[in-house]
Amino acid sequence: MAEKITGAEALMRALEHEGVDVLFGYPGGSIMPTYDALYDHKGTLNHILVRHEQGAVHAAQGYARVSGKVGCAIVTSGPGATNTITGVADAMMDSTPMVVICGQVGVAMLGTDAFQEVDVVGVTQPISKWSYQIRRPEDVAWAVSRAFYIAKSGRPGPVVLDFAKNAQTGMVEYEPAHVDFIRSYNPYPAIVKEDIEAAAKMINNSVKPFALLGQGVELAGAREEVCAFLEKAQIPFGTTFLGLSDMPSDHPLNKGILGMHGNLGPNVMTNQCDLLIAIGMRFDDRVTGNLATYAKQAKIIHFDIDASEFNKNVKIDLAIHGDCKTTIPAVAELVDKAKHDSWISGFDPYAEKEYNKVIDKAIHPAEGPLLMGEVVRKVSEAANNEAVMVTDVGQNQLFACRYFKFTKPRSVVTSGGLGTMGFGLPAAIGATFGAPDRAVCLFCGDGGLQMSIQELGTIMEQGAPVKIILLNNNFLGNVRQWQEMFFQRRYSFTPMTNPDYELIAKGYGINAKTVIERSELDAAIAEMLATPGPYLLQCAIKEEDNVLPMTPPGANIDEMLLEV
């Protein structure tokens, strides 16, 4: 007869069975039996006590992004659960595999408005890949295995388990479960030979092909396959923000970033190519601009594992449904080795124009206050372009994505689809646990940092070696830029009165320094990277530093402003 254990202990064993080694969480009343069981698993389940439940889910996201594993967060019921909702929605938008375990009142109390009762399943179903309430201890092993299978298979995403208190305390004869099949759920569809052949024919007939790479390339672990395909057919490519580390920044076919704050060349050439090849991206509105004029001259092939993305925003000519780690090599076998030198050289004048009008001034300013672009580029180069880049949201994010450089995969942790301020600090903490052998550089603004500044306490307790680069312009900078450009400089509630961040960091035992003069910057960056453990480097940034180029909202994607 199998040993009888509590449902809470069954959860611990099920998590270990799934290979979980790090949990981010915060205890409370309805999850207390589970935390009591966790006390006996300290050697295998490393629990990181955050300072707010939203920090737990963002940390789990950061961990998942850099490690390729499923992130895991554990919180209590009621406000503990509702505090995770932003992170769950963020993970859903950005296809991040994560399992969130929430405490819940006992089944007998459900529907009575009991203390800290919330309908977690009802709230999270629209923003998660699967949401399920565990009501019996007998269901723990199955639910956990199913949750991890759903979270990591196909297009990844978040799963929420609502763990009733009686299911935590009830007894069960535990046996590990292994779920690898769910009826009606087909995460890895079979390749359709005719579609592969049609794609190869379109590519072989193309004179001006252009590829758009999204995070799907990285999620599939398909860097080598996609690179071999692009090089064989000599197809230039651009990337989304989340796809920035799909390929090395200096790859000769890499023409830069797509979209509103991307590079001029890729956006202009999107509306000049004869074939657009989208791989693992969703044609977000920030990438396409005005849909009425987006790539109307081009045939479009869309490779994606999620069929719901086909024709959702942009009408396409051919859908290749499947994992690009298998579909891309299948197409690559059939494409001709090609040369598109004259087409590729057409990107050069736009790159030169953008460099002269925007980039050179952003990273090599002759005088005046520090600029975000120069700080980002100097940090990237000082870290040999090998660090993990984490950002918050706003101008800090846009400048970081534009001027940080990448050589290694899984190097971008940023909130793309949801644009969550406060994401950066906890996500960077998670990244240090997901990639403990890599430098983790967080770029954040004074607004976003204050949204999760309590997580400095987590950094203090864990010694998490986050290198925080605070780009402080005393504004909610991105909103201020829009107010400058589109609202006649009416800076409505965007100026910030800020605390002494250096003093706050030191109060948490974190080394800190403030740089005002350009002459101090190189030495300060070197000191930050050389200092073991966490570090906060505050840079006093020009208040009206603007992210350019920019496609105005509603404009055609190739109508980029190079100056204000």
Coordinates of C-alpha atoms in Angstrom, one line a residue:
M1 CA 0.0 0.0 0.0
A2 CA 1.4 3.4 -1.0
E3 CA 2.2 5.9 1.7
K4 CA -0.5 8.4 2.5
I5 CA 0.6 12.1 2.4
T6 CA -1.2 15.4 2.4
G7 CA -2.2 17.1 -0.8
A8 CA 0.3 19.9 0.0
E9 CA 3.1 17.3 0.3
A10 CA 1.8 15.8 -3.0
L11 CA 2.3 19.2 -4.6
M12 CA 5.9 19.4 -3.5
R13 CA 6.6 15.9 -4.9
A14 CA 4.8 16.7 -8.1
L15 CA 6.8 19.9 -8.6
E16 CA 10.0 18.0 -8.0
H17 CA 8.9 15.3 -10.5
E18 CA 8.5 18.2 -13.1
G19 CA 12.1 19.3 -12.5
V20 CA 11.2 22.5 -10.7
D21 CA 14.2 23.8 -8.8
V22 CA 13.2 27.4 -8.1
L23 CA 9.9 28.8 -6.8
F24 CA 9.0 32.5 -6.3
G25 CA 6.3 33.2 -3.8
Y26 CA 4.7 34.8 -0.8
P27 CA 2.8 32.9 1.9
G28 CA -0.6 33.6 3.4
G29 CA -3.5 32.0 5.2
S30 CA -5.0 29.8 2.4
I31 CA -1.7 28.5 1.2
M32 CA -0.2 27.9 4.6
P33 CA -0.4 24.1 4.5
T34 CA 1.5 24.1 1.3
Y35 CA 4.2 26.4 2.8
D36 CA 4.4 24.0 5.8
A37 CA 5.1 21.1 3.4
L38 CA 7.7 23.3 1.6
Y39 CA 9.6 23.6 4.8
D40 CA 10.8 20.0 4.4
H41 CA 11.9 20.5 0.8
K42 CA 14.4 23.3 1.1
G43 CA 17.2 21.1 -0.3
T44 CA 15.4 20.6 -3.6
L45 CA 12.9 23.4 -4.0
N46 CA 14.7 26.8 -3.6
H47 CA 11.9 29.2 -2.6
I48 CA 12.6 32.9 -3.2
L49 CA 10.6 35.1 -0.9
V50 CA 9.5 38.2 -2.9
R51 CA 8.0 41.3 -1.4
H52 CA 4.8 41.4 -3.5
E53 CA 2.9 38.7 -5.3
Q54 CA 3.2 40.6 -8.6
G55 CA 7.0 40.4 -8.1
A56 CA 6.7 36.6 -7.9
V57 CA 5.1 36.2 -11.3
H58 CA 7.4 38.7 -13.0
A59 CA 10.4 36.9 -11.4
A60 CA 9.0 33.6 -12.7
Q61 CA 8.7 35.1 -16.2
G62 CA 12.3 36.3 -16.1
Y63 CA 13.5 32.9 -15.0
A64 CA 11.5 31.2 -17.8
R65 CA 12.7 33.6 -20.5
V66 CA 16.4 33.0 -19.9
S67 CA 16.4 29.4 -18.9
G68 CA 13.8 27.9 -21.3
K69 CA 12.1 26.2 -18.4
V70 CA 8.7 26.7 -16.9
G71 CA 8.6 29.5 -14.3
C72 CA 6.7 28.8 -11.1
A73 CA 5.1 31.1 -8.6
I74 CA 3.1 30.3 -5.4
V75 CA 0.8 32.7 -3.6
T76 CA -2.2 32.8 -1.2
S77 CA -5.8 33.4 -2.0
G78 CA -7.8 36.6 -2.5
P79 CA -5.4 39.6 -2.8
G80 CA -2.5 37.3 -3.2
A81 CA -4.1 35.7 -6.3
T82 CA -5.4 39.0 -7.7
N83 CA -1.9 40.5 -7.4
T84 CA -0.7 38.0 -9.9
I85 CA -3.2 38.8 -12.6
T86 CA -1.0 41.4 -14.4
G87 CA 1.9 38.9 -14.6
V88 CA -0.4 36.2 -15.9
A89 CA -1.8 38.5 -18.6
D90 CA 1.8 39.6 -19.4
A91 CA 3.0 36.0 -19.8
M92 CA 0.0 35.2 -22.0
M93 CA 0.7 38.1 -24.3
D94 CA 4.4 37.2 -24.5
S95 CA 4.1 33.4 -24.7
T96 CA 6.0 32.8 -21.4
P97 CA 5.7 29.3 -19.9
M98 CA 4.6 29.7 -16.2
V99 CA 2.6 27.9 -13.6
V100 CA 1.0 30.0 -10.9
I101 CA -0.3 28.1 -7.8
C102 CA -2.8 30.1 -5.7
G103 CA -4.3 29.1 -2.4
Q104 CA -8.0 29.0 -2.1
V105 CA -10.6 28.6 0.7
G106 CA -11.9 25.1 1.3
V107 CA -14.5 23.7 -1.0
A108 CA -17.2 23.9 1.6
M109 CA -16.6 27.7 1.8
L110 CA -16.7 28.4 -1.9
G111 CA -19.3 30.9 -2.9
T112 CA -19.9 32.2 0.6
D113 CA -17.7 35.3 0.3
A114 CA -15.4 33.8 2.8
F115 CA -12.4 35.7 4.0
Q116 CA -9.9 36.2 1.0
E117 CA -12.1 34.2 -1.4
V118 CA -11.9 35.2 -5.1
D119 CA -13.1 33.3 -8.1
V120 CA -9.6 32.8 -9.4
V121 CA -10.6 30.4 -12.2
G122 CA -13.2 32.8 -13.5
V123 CA -10.9 35.8 -13.3
T124 CA -7.9 34.1 -15.0
Q125 CA -9.5 31.9 -17.7
P126 CA -9.5 34.7 -20.3
I127 CA -5.8 35.6 -19.7
S128 CA -4.3 32.1 -19.3
K129 CA -3.7 29.0 -21.3
W130 CA -5.5 26.9 -18.7
S131 CA -7.0 27.6 -15.3
Y132 CA -8.1 24.8 -13.0
Q133 CA -9.3 24.5 -9.4
I134 CA -7.9 21.5 -7.4
R135 CA -10.7 20.5 -5.1
R136 CA -9.4 17.0 -4.0
P137 CA -5.9 15.8 -2.9
E138 CA -6.4 12.9 -5.4
D139 CA -6.2 15.4 -8.3
V140 CA -2.9 17.1 -7.3
A141 CA -0.5 14.9 -9.3
W142 CA -2.6 14.9 -12.4
A143 CA -3.3 18.7 -12.3
V144 CA 0.4 19.6 -11.9
S145 CA 1.5 17.3 -14.7
R146 CA -1.2 18.6 -17.0
A147 CA -0.4 22.2 -16.0
F148 CA 3.3 21.9 -16.9
Y149 CA 2.6 20.1 -20.1
I150 CA 0.2 22.8 -21.3
A151 CA 2.5 25.6 -20.1
K152 CA 5.5 24.4 -22.1
S153 CA 4.1 22.7 -25.1
G154 CA 3.0 24.3 -28.4
R155 CA 2.9 28.0 -28.0
P156 CA 3.9 28.4 -24.4
G157 CA 1.9 30.3 -21.9
P158 CA 0.8 30.7 -18.3
V159 CA -1.3 28.2 -16.4
V160 CA -3.1 28.9 -13.1
L161 CA -3.9 26.2 -10.4
D162 CA -6.4 27.3 -7.7
F163 CA -5.6 25.0 -4.8
A164 CA -8.4 24.6 -2.3
K165 CA -7.4 24.4 1.3
N166 CA -9.1 21.1 2.0
A167 CA -7.2 19.6 -1.0
Q168 CA -4.0 20.8 0.6
T169 CA -4.8 19.2 4.0
G170 CA -6.5 16.0 2.8
M171 CA -4.6 12.7 2.6
V172 CA -3.8 10.8 -0.6
E173 CA -1.8 7.9 -1.8
Y174 CA 0.5 9.8 -4.0
E175 CA 1.8 8.5 -7.4
P176 CA 3.6 10.7 -9.9
A177 CA 1.5 11.5 -13.0
H178 CA 2.7 12.0 -16.6
V179 CA 0.4 13.9 -18.9
D180 CA 1.7 14.1 -22.5
F181 CA -1.6 13.9 -24.4
I182 CA -4.8 15.9 -24.1
R183 CA -7.8 15.2 -26.4
S184 CA -8.4 18.0 -28.9
Y185 CA -5.1 19.7 -28.0
N186 CA -2.6 19.4 -30.7
P187 CA 0.5 21.4 -29.8
Y188 CA 2.7 20.1 -32.6
P189 CA 0.7 19.7 -35.8
A190 CA 2.1 17.5 -38.6
I191 CA 3.8 19.2 -41.5
V192 CA 1.7 19.5 -44.6
K193 CA 4.0 18.6 -47.5
E194 CA 2.1 20.6 -50.1
D195 CA 2.4 23.8 -47.9
I196 CA 6.2 23.3 -47.6
E197 CA 6.5 22.8 -51.3
A198 CA 4.4 25.9 -52.0
A199 CA 6.5 28.0 -49.6
A200 CA 9.8 26.9 -51.2
K201 CA 8.4 27.7 -54.7
M202 CA 7.4 31.2 -53.5
I203 CA 10.9 31.8 -52.0
N204 CA 12.7 30.5 -55.1
N205 CA 10.6 32.8 -57.3
S206 CA 11.2 35.8 -55.1
V207 CA 13.6 38.6 -56.2
K208 CA 13.2 40.8 -53.0
P209 CA 12.5 38.5 -50.1
F210 CA 12.4 39.9 -46.5
A211 CA 12.0 37.8 -43.3
L212 CA 10.5 39.0 -40.0
L213 CA 11.7 37.1 -37.0
G214 CA 9.7 37.0 -33.7
Q215 CA 10.2 35.4 -30.3
G216 CA 8.8 32.1 -31.8
V217 CA 12.3 31.4 -33.2
E218 CA 13.8 31.5 -29.7
L219 CA 10.9 29.7 -28.0
A220 CA 11.4 26.8 -30.5
G221 CA 15.2 26.7 -30.0
A222 CA 15.4 27.2 -33.8
R223 CA 18.3 29.7 -34.1
E224 CA 20.5 27.3 -36.0
E225 CA 17.8 26.1 -38.3
V226 CA 16.5 29.6 -39.2
C227 CA 20.0 30.9 -39.6
A228 CA 20.9 28.1 -42.1
F229 CA 17.7 28.8 -44.0
L230 CA 18.2 32.5 -44.3
E231 CA 21.9 32.1 -45.3
K232 CA 21.2 29.5 -47.9
A233 CA 18.5 31.7 -49.6
Q234 CA 20.4 34.9 -48.7
I235 CA 17.3 36.5 -47.2
P236 CA 17.7 39.7 -45.1
F237 CA 15.7 39.9 -41.9
G238 CA 14.4 42.2 -39.2
T239 CA 13.3 41.3 -35.7
T240 CA 10.7 42.2 -33.2
F241 CA 11.7 43.5 -29.8
L242 CA 11.1 40.0 -28.3
G243 CA 13.0 38.4 -31.1
L244 CA 16.1 40.6 -30.7
S245 CA 18.4 37.8 -29.6
D246 CA 17.1 35.3 -32.2
M247 CA 20.3 36.0 -34.2
P248 CA 23.5 37.8 -33.4
S249 CA 23.2 41.6 -33.7
D250 CA 26.1 41.7 -36.1
H251 CA 24.9 39.0 -38.5
P252 CA 25.3 40.5 -42.0
L253 CA 21.7 39.7 -42.9
N254 CA 20.4 41.4 -39.8
K255 CA 18.9 44.7 -40.8
G256 CA 17.5 45.7 -37.5
I257 CA 14.3 46.2 -35.6
L258 CA 10.8 46.3 -37.0
G259 CA 8.0 48.6 -36.0
M260 CA 7.2 52.0 -34.5
H261 CA 10.6 52.5 -32.8
G262 CA 12.5 50.2 -35.0
N263 CA 15.1 50.9 -37.7
L264 CA 14.3 52.9 -40.8
G265 CA 15.6 50.3 -43.4
P266 CA 13.5 47.3 -42.3
N267 CA 10.3 49.4 -42.1
V268 CA 10.8 51.0 -45.5
M269 CA 11.8 47.8 -47.2
T270 CA 8.8 46.0 -45.7
N271 CA 6.8 48.1 -48.2
Q272 CA 9.1 47.3 -51.1
C273 CA 9.8 43.6 -50.8
D274 CA 8.0 41.1 -53.1
L275 CA 7.9 38.4 -50.4
L276 CA 7.4 38.8 -46.7
I277 CA 8.3 35.7 -44.6
A278 CA 7.1 36.0 -41.0
I279 CA 8.5 33.4 -38.6
G280 CA 7.1 33.1 -35.1
M281 CA 5.7 36.6 -34.9
R282 CA 2.1 37.9 -34.6
F283 CA 2.0 41.1 -36.7
D284 CA 1.5 43.3 -33.7
D285 CA 0.1 46.8 -34.4
R286 CA 3.3 48.3 -33.2
V287 CA 5.1 46.4 -35.9
T288 CA 2.6 47.0 -38.8
G289 CA 1.5 50.5 -38.3
N290 CA -1.4 51.3 -40.7
L291 CA -2.7 47.9 -41.8
A292 CA -4.4 49.4 -44.9
T293 CA -0.9 50.1 -46.4
Y294 CA 1.2 47.4 -44.8
A295 CA 3.2 45.3 -47.3
K296 CA 0.4 45.4 -49.9
Q297 CA 2.8 44.8 -52.7
A298 CA 4.1 41.6 -51.2
K299 CA 3.1 37.9 -51.0
I300 CA 3.2 36.8 -47.4
I301 CA 4.2 33.5 -45.9
H302 CA 3.5 33.1 -42.2
F303 CA 5.2 30.3 -40.1
D304 CA 3.6 29.9 -36.7
I305 CA 2.7 27.2 -34.2
D306 CA -0.5 29.0 -33.3
A307 CA -3.1 28.8 -36.1
S308 CA -5.1 31.6 -34.5
E309 CA -2.4 34.0 -35.6
F310 CA -3.0 33.4 -39.3
N311 CA -4.9 36.2 -41.0
K312 CA -5.7 37.7 -37.5
N313 CA -4.2 41.1 -38.4
V314 CA -2.6 40.8 -41.8
K315 CA -4.1 38.8 -44.7
I316 CA -1.5 36.2 -45.8
D317 CA -1.0 34.1 -48.9
L318 CA 0.3 30.9 -47.3
A319 CA 0.2 29.6 -43.7
I320 CA 2.8 27.1 -42.5
H321 CA 1.3 25.7 -39.3
G322 CA 3.8 24.0 -37.0
D323 CA 7.0 24.3 -34.9
C324 CA 9.5 26.3 -36.9
K325 CA 12.3 24.0 -35.6
T326 CA 10.8 21.4 -38.0
T327 CA 9.0 23.5 -40.6
I328 CA 11.9 25.8 -41.5
P329 CA 14.4 22.9 -42.2
A330 CA 11.7 21.2 -44.3
V331 CA 11.4 24.4 -46.5
A332 CA 15.2 24.9 -46.4
E333 CA 15.8 21.6 -48.1
L334 CA 13.7 22.7 -51.1
V335 CA 14.9 26.3 -51.5
D336 CA 17.7 27.2 -53.9
K337 CA 21.0 28.6 -52.8
A338 CA 20.4 32.2 -53.9
K339 CA 22.1 35.6 -54.2
H340 CA 20.1 38.8 -53.5
D341 CA 23.1 41.2 -53.3
S342 CA 21.5 44.2 -55.1
W343 CA 18.3 43.8 -53.0
I344 CA 20.2 43.6 -49.8
S345 CA 22.4 46.6 -50.7
G346 CA 19.1 48.6 -50.9
F347 CA 19.0 48.6 -47.1
D348 CA 22.3 50.5 -46.9
P349 CA 21.2 54.0 -47.7
Y350 CA 18.5 53.9 -45.1
A351 CA 20.9 52.5 -42.5
E352 CA 23.4 55.3 -43.3
K353 CA 20.7 58.0 -43.1
E354 CA 19.4 56.7 -39.8
Y355 CA 23.0 56.5 -38.4
N356 CA 23.8 60.0 -39.4
K357 CA 20.6 61.6 -38.3
V358 CA 19.8 59.6 -35.2
I359 CA 22.2 56.8 -34.0
D360 CA 25.5 58.7 -34.1
K361 CA 24.0 61.5 -32.0
A362 CA 22.4 59.1 -29.6
I363 CA 25.5 57.1 -28.8
H364 CA 28.3 59.7 -29.4
P365 CA 26.9 63.0 -28.2
A366 CA 29.4 65.8 -28.3
E367 CA 28.1 67.7 -25.2
G368 CA 25.2 68.2 -22.9
P369 CA 23.6 65.8 -20.4
L370 CA 23.9 62.1 -20.6
L371 CA 21.7 60.3 -23.1
M372 CA 20.0 56.9 -22.7
G373 CA 21.4 55.6 -25.9
E374 CA 25.0 56.2 -25.0
V375 CA 24.6 54.6 -21.6
V376 CA 23.0 51.5 -23.0
R377 CA 25.6 51.1 -25.7
K378 CA 28.5 51.5 -23.2
V379 CA 27.0 49.0 -20.8
S380 CA 26.5 46.5 -23.7
E381 CA 30.1 46.8 -24.9
A382 CA 31.6 46.7 -21.4
A383 CA 29.8 43.4 -21.0
N384 CA 31.2 42.1 -24.3
N385 CA 27.6 42.1 -25.7
E386 CA 27.1 38.8 -23.9
A387 CA 24.8 40.0 -21.0
V388 CA 21.1 39.3 -20.5
M389 CA 19.3 42.6 -21.1
V390 CA 16.2 43.1 -18.9
T391 CA 14.1 46.3 -19.2
D392 CA 11.2 47.9 -17.6
V393 CA 8.7 49.7 -19.9
G394 CA 9.0 53.1 -21.4
Q395 CA 11.8 55.0 -23.0
N396 CA 14.3 52.9 -21.0
Q397 CA 12.9 49.9 -22.8
L398 CA 13.0 51.4 -26.3
F399 CA 16.5 52.8 -26.0
A400 CA 17.7 49.5 -24.5
C401 CA 16.3 47.4 -27.3
R402 CA 17.7 49.8 -29.9
Y403 CA 21.2 50.1 -28.6
F404 CA 22.0 46.9 -26.6
K405 CA 23.8 44.3 -28.7
F406 CA 23.4 40.5 -28.6
T407 CA 25.6 37.5 -29.3
K408 CA 23.8 34.8 -27.3
P409 CA 20.3 33.4 -27.4
R410 CA 17.7 34.0 -24.6
S411 CA 19.2 37.4 -23.8
V412 CA 16.1 39.6 -23.9
V413 CA 13.6 39.9 -21.0
T414 CA 11.1 42.7 -21.6
S415 CA 7.4 43.2 -21.4
G416 CA 6.3 43.3 -25.0
G417 CA 2.6 42.8 -25.6
L418 CA 1.2 44.1 -22.3
G419 CA 3.9 46.8 -21.7
T420 CA 3.9 46.4 -17.9
M421 CA 5.7 49.1 -15.9
G422 CA 7.3 47.6 -12.8
F423 CA 8.1 44.4 -14.7
G424 CA 11.9 45.0 -14.9
L425 CA 13.2 44.7 -11.3
P426 CA 11.5 41.4 -10.4
A427 CA 12.0 39.9 -13.8
A428 CA 15.8 40.7 -13.5
I429 CA 15.8 38.9 -10.2
G430 CA 14.2 35.8 -11.8
A431 CA 16.8 36.0 -14.6
T432 CA 19.7 35.8 -12.2
F433 CA 18.3 32.4 -11.0
G434 CA 17.5 31.3 -14.6
A435 CA 21.0 32.1 -15.9
P436 CA 23.3 32.3 -12.8
D437 CA 26.4 32.2 -15.0
R438 CA 25.6 35.3 -17.0
A439 CA 25.6 39.1 -16.2
V440 CA 22.0 40.4 -15.9
C441 CA 21.7 44.1 -16.8
L442 CA 18.4 45.8 -16.0
F443 CA 17.6 49.2 -17.6
C444 CA 14.8 51.0 -15.9
G445 CA 13.3 54.5 -15.5
D446 CA 12.5 56.4 -12.4
G447 CA 8.8 55.7 -12.9
G448 CA 8.9 52.0 -13.4
L449 CA 11.5 51.4 -10.7
Q450 CA 9.1 52.9 -8.1
M451 CA 6.3 50.5 -9.1
S452 CA 8.3 47.5 -7.8
I453 CA 11.0 49.1 -5.7
Q454 CA 10.1 46.9 -2.7
E455 CA 11.8 44.0 -4.6
L456 CA 15.1 45.6 -3.6
G457 CA 14.4 43.7 -0.4
T458 CA 14.4 40.4 -2.4
I459 CA 17.7 41.4 -3.9
M460 CA 19.1 42.2 -0.5
E461 CA 18.0 38.9 1.0
Q462 CA 19.1 36.7 -1.9
G463 CA 22.2 38.7 -3.0
A464 CA 20.8 38.5 -6.5
P465 CA 23.5 40.0 -8.7
V466 CA 21.3 42.3 -10.7
K467 CA 23.1 45.3 -12.3
I468 CA 20.5 48.0 -12.2
I469 CA 21.0 50.9 -14.6
L470 CA 18.6 53.6 -13.6
L471 CA 18.1 56.0 -16.5
N472 CA 16.6 58.9 -14.5
N473 CA 15.2 61.8 -16.4
N474 CA 12.7 62.9 -13.7
F475 CA 9.8 62.2 -16.0
L476 CA 7.5 59.4 -17.1
G477 CA 9.6 59.7 -20.2
N478 CA 7.6 57.9 -22.9
V479 CA 4.3 59.6 -22.1
R480 CA 6.2 62.9 -21.9
Q481 CA 7.6 62.2 -25.5
W482 CA 4.1 61.6 -26.8
Q483 CA 2.9 64.8 -25.0
E484 CA 5.7 66.7 -26.6
M485 CA 5.0 65.3 -30.1
F486 CA 1.2 65.0 -30.2
F487 CA -0.1 67.1 -27.3
Q488 CA 1.6 70.5 -27.7
R489 CA 4.1 69.9 -24.9
R490 CA 1.3 69.8 -22.3
Y491 CA 3.1 67.7 -19.8
S492 CA 0.1 66.6 -17.8
F493 CA 1.3 64.7 -14.7
T494 CA 4.5 63.3 -16.2
P495 CA 7.1 65.2 -14.3
M496 CA 8.4 63.1 -11.4
T497 CA 9.6 64.2 -7.9
N498 CA 12.0 61.5 -7.1
P499 CA 13.6 60.2 -3.9
D500 CA 17.3 59.7 -3.3
Y501 CA 17.6 56.3 -5.1
E502 CA 21.3 55.9 -4.2
L503 CA 20.4 56.3 -0.5
I504 CA 17.5 53.8 -0.8
A505 CA 19.8 51.3 -2.5
K506 CA 22.4 51.6 0.2
G507 CA 19.6 51.2 2.8
Y508 CA 19.1 47.7 1.3
G509 CA 22.8 47.0 1.4
I510 CA 23.2 47.4 -2.4
N511 CA 26.3 49.2 -3.7
A512 CA 25.2 52.3 -5.6
K513 CA 26.7 55.3 -7.5
T514 CA 25.2 58.3 -9.3
V515 CA 26.8 59.6 -12.5
I516 CA 26.1 63.1 -13.8
E517 CA 29.1 63.9 -15.9
R518 CA 30.0 62.0 -19.1
S519 CA 33.6 61.8 -18.0
E520 CA 32.6 59.5 -15.1
L521 CA 30.5 57.1 -17.1
D522 CA 33.1 54.5 -18.3
A523 CA 34.7 54.1 -14.9
A524 CA 31.3 53.8 -13.2
I525 CA 30.1 51.1 -15.6
A526 CA 33.4 49.1 -15.1
E527 CA 33.0 49.3 -11.4
M528 CA 29.4 48.2 -11.5
L529 CA 30.3 45.1 -13.7
A530 CA 33.3 44.3 -11.6
T531 CA 31.5 44.5 -8.2
P532 CA 30.2 41.1 -7.0
G533 CA 26.5 41.0 -6.3
P534 CA 23.9 43.6 -7.0
Y535 CA 24.7 47.2 -7.9
L536 CA 22.6 50.3 -8.8
L537 CA 24.1 52.8 -11.2
Q538 CA 21.9 55.9 -11.4
C539 CA 22.5 58.0 -14.6
A540 CA 21.2 61.6 -14.7
I541 CA 19.6 61.7 -18.2
K542 CA 18.6 64.7 -20.3
E543 CA 15.0 65.3 -19.5
E544 CA 13.8 65.7 -23.1
D545 CA 15.8 62.8 -24.6
N546 CA 13.5 61.3 -27.3
V547 CA 13.4 57.9 -28.9
L548 CA 13.8 58.2 -32.6
P549 CA 13.0 57.2 -35.3
M550 CA 9.3 56.9 -34.7
T551 CA 6.3 56.0 -36.8
P552 CA 3.4 58.1 -35.5
P553 CA 0.4 56.2 -34.3
G554 CA -1.9 55.3 -37.3
A555 CA 0.8 56.2 -39.9
N556 CA 2.2 54.0 -42.5
I557 CA 5.1 51.9 -41.2
D558 CA 7.6 53.5 -43.6
E559 CA 6.6 57.1 -42.6
M560 CA 9.2 57.4 -39.9
L561 CA 10.1 60.6 -38.1
L562 CA 13.9 61.0 -37.8
E563 CA 13.6 64.2 -35.8
V564 CA 11.0 66.1 -33.7

